[in-house]
XYZ file of N, CA and C in Angstrom:
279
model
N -22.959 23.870 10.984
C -22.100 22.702 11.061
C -21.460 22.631 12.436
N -21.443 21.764 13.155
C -20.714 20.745 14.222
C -19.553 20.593 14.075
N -18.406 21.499 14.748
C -17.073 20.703 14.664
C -16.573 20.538 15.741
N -15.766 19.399 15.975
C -15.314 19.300 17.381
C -13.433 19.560 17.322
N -12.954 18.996 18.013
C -11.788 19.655 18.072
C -10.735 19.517 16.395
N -9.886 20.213 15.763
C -8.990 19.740 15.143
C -9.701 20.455 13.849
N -11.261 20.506 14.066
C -11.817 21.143 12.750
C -12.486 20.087 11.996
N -12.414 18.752 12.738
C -13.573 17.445 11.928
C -14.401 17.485 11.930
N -15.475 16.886 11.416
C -16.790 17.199 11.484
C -17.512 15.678 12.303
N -18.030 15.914 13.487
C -18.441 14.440 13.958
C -19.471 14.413 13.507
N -19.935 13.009 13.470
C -21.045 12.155 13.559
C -21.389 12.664 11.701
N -23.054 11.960 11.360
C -23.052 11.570 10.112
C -22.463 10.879 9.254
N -22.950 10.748 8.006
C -22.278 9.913 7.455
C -21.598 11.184 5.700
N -20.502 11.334 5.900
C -19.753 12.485 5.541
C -19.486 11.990 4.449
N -18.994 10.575 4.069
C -18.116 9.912 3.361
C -16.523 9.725 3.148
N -15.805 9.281 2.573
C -14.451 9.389 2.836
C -14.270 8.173 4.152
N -13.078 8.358 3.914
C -12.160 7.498 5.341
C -12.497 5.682 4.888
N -12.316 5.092 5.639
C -12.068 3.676 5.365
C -13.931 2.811 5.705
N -14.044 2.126 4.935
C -15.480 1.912 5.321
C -15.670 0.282 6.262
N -16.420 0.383 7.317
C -15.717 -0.533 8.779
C -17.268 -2.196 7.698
N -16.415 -3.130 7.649
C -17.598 -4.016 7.608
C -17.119 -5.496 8.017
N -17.818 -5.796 8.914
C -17.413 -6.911 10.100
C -17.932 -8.096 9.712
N -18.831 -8.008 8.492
C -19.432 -9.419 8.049
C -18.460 -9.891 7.160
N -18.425 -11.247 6.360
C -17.879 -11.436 5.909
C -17.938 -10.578 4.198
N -16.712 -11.215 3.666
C -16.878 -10.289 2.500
C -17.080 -11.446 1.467
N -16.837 -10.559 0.261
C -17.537 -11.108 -0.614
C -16.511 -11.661 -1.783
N -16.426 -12.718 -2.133
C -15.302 -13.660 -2.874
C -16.382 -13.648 -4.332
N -15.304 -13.718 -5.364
C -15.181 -14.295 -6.329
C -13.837 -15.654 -6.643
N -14.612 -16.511 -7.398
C -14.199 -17.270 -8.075
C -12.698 -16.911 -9.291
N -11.887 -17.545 -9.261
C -10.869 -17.607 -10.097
C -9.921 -18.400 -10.890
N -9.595 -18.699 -11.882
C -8.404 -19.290 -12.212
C -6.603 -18.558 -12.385
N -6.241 -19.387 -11.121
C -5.047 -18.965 -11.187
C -4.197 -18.721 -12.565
N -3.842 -17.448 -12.838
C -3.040 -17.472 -14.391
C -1.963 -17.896 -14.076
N -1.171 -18.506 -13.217
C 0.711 -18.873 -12.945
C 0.299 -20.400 -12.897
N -0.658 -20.986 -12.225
C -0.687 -22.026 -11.484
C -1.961 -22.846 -12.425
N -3.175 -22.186 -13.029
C -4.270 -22.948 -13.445
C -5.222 -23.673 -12.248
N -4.882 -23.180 -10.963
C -5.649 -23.941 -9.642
C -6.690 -23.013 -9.608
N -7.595 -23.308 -9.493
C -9.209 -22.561 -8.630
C -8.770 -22.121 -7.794
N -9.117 -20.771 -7.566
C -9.220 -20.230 -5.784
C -10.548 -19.176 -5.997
N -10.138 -18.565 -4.914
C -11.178 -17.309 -4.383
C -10.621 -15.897 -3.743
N -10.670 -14.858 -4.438
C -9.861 -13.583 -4.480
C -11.253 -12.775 -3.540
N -10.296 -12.538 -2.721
C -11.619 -10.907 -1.899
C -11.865 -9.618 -2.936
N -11.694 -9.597 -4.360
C -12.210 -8.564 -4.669
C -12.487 -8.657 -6.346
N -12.944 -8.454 -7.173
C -13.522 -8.397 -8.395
C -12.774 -8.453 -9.027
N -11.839 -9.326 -9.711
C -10.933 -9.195 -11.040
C -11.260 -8.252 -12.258
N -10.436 -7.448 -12.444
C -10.735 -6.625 -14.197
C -10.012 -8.199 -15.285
N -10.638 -7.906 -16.196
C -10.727 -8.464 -17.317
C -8.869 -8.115 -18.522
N -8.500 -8.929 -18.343
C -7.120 -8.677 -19.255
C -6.074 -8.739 -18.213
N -6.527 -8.525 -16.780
C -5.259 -8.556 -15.810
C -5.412 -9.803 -14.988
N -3.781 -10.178 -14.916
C -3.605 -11.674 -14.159
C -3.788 -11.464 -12.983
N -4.565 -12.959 -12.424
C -5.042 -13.163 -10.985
C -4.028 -13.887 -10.505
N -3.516 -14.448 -8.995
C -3.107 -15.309 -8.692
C -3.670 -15.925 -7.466
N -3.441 -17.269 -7.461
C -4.561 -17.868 -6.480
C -3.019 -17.223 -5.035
N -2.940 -17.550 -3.952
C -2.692 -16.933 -2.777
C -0.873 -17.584 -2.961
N -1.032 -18.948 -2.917
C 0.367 -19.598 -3.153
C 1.489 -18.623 -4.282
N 0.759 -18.225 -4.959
C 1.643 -17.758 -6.690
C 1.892 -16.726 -5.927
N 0.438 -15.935 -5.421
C 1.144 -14.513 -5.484
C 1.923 -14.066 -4.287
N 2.117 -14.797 -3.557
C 3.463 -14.687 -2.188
C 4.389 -15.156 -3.276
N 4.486 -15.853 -3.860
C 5.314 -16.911 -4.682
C 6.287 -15.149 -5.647
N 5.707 -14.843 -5.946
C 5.970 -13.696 -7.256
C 6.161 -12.330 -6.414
N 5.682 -12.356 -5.281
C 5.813 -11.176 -4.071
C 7.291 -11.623 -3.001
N 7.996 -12.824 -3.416
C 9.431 -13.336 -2.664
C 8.303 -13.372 -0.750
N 7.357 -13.497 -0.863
C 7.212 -14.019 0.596
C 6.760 -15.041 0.465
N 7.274 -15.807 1.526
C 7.478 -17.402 2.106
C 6.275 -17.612 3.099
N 5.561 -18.438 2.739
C 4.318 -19.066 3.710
C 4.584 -19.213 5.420
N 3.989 -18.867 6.140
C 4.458 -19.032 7.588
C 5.384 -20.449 7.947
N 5.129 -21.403 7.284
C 5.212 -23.108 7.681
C 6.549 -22.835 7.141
N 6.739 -22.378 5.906
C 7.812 -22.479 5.857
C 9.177 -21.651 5.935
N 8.666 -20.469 6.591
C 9.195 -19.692 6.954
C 9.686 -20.212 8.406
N 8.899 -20.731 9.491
C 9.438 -21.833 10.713
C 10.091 -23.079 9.818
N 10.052 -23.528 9.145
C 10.936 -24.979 8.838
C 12.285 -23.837 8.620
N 12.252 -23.300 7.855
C 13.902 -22.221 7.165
C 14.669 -22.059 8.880
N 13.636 -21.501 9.743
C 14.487 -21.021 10.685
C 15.101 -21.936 11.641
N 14.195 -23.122 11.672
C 14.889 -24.262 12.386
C 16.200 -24.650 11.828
N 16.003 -24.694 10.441
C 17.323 -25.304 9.684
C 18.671 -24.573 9.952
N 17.905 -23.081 9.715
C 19.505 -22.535 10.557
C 19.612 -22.508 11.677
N 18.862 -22.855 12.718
C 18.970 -22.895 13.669
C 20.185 -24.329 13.813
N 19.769 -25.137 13.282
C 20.512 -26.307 13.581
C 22.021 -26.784 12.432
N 21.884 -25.727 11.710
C 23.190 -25.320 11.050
C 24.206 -24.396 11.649
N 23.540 -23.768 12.424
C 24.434 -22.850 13.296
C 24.961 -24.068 14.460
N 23.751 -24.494 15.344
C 24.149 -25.420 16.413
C 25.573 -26.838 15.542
N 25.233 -27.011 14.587
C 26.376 -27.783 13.949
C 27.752 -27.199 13.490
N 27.810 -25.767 12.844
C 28.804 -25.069 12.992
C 29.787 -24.915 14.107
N 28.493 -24.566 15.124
C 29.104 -24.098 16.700
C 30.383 -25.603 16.943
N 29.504 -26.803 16.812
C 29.820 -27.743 17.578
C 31.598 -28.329 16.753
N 31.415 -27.866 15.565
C 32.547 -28.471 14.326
C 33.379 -27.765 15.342
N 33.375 -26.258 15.221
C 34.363 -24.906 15.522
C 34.922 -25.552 16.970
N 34.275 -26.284 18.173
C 34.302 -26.519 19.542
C 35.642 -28.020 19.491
N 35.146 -28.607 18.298
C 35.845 -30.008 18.601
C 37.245 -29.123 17.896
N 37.194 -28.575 16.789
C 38.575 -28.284 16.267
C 39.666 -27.369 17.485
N 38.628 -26.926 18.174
C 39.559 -26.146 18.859
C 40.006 -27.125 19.802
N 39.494 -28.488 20.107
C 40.109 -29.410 21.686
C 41.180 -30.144 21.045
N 41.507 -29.958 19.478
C 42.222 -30.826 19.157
C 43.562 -29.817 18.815
């Protein structure tokens, strides 16, 4: 056996570790159980356990879609800039 530093074993195919594949993958078909919408899941559903199409399951995971994660931040952005501006006039008066 071949080992190089650390005690790994290079080259071959050993098994283990993460497996590299650059093509696309492979979708199945689904019905959302929260929502009832069609989608397409990257990996094989088991049978008796709920799927969710992508919306639900950020939805049920408390994360917020990028779009609207930028609309949220503008809003405070411009709730703060309106705060600022209330706090500015009360003080000239």
């Amino acid at each position: 056996m071949a080992y190089g530093s650390g005690g790994f074993r290079r080259g071959g195919s050993s098994g283990g570790g993460f497996r590299r594949s650059f093509g696309p993958r492979e979708m199945h078909k689904i019905t959302c159980s929260e929502c009832g919408k069609e989608a397409e899941v990257p990996f094989k559903p088991r049978e008796g356990t709920p799927v969710y199409c992508k919306e639900c399951f950020m939805a049920k995971k408390g994360i917020a879609p990028r779009a609207e994660k930028k609309e949220e931040a503008e809003e405070e952005a411009e709730e703060s800039e309106e705060s600022e501006e209330e706090a500015s006039e009360e003080e000239e008066k």
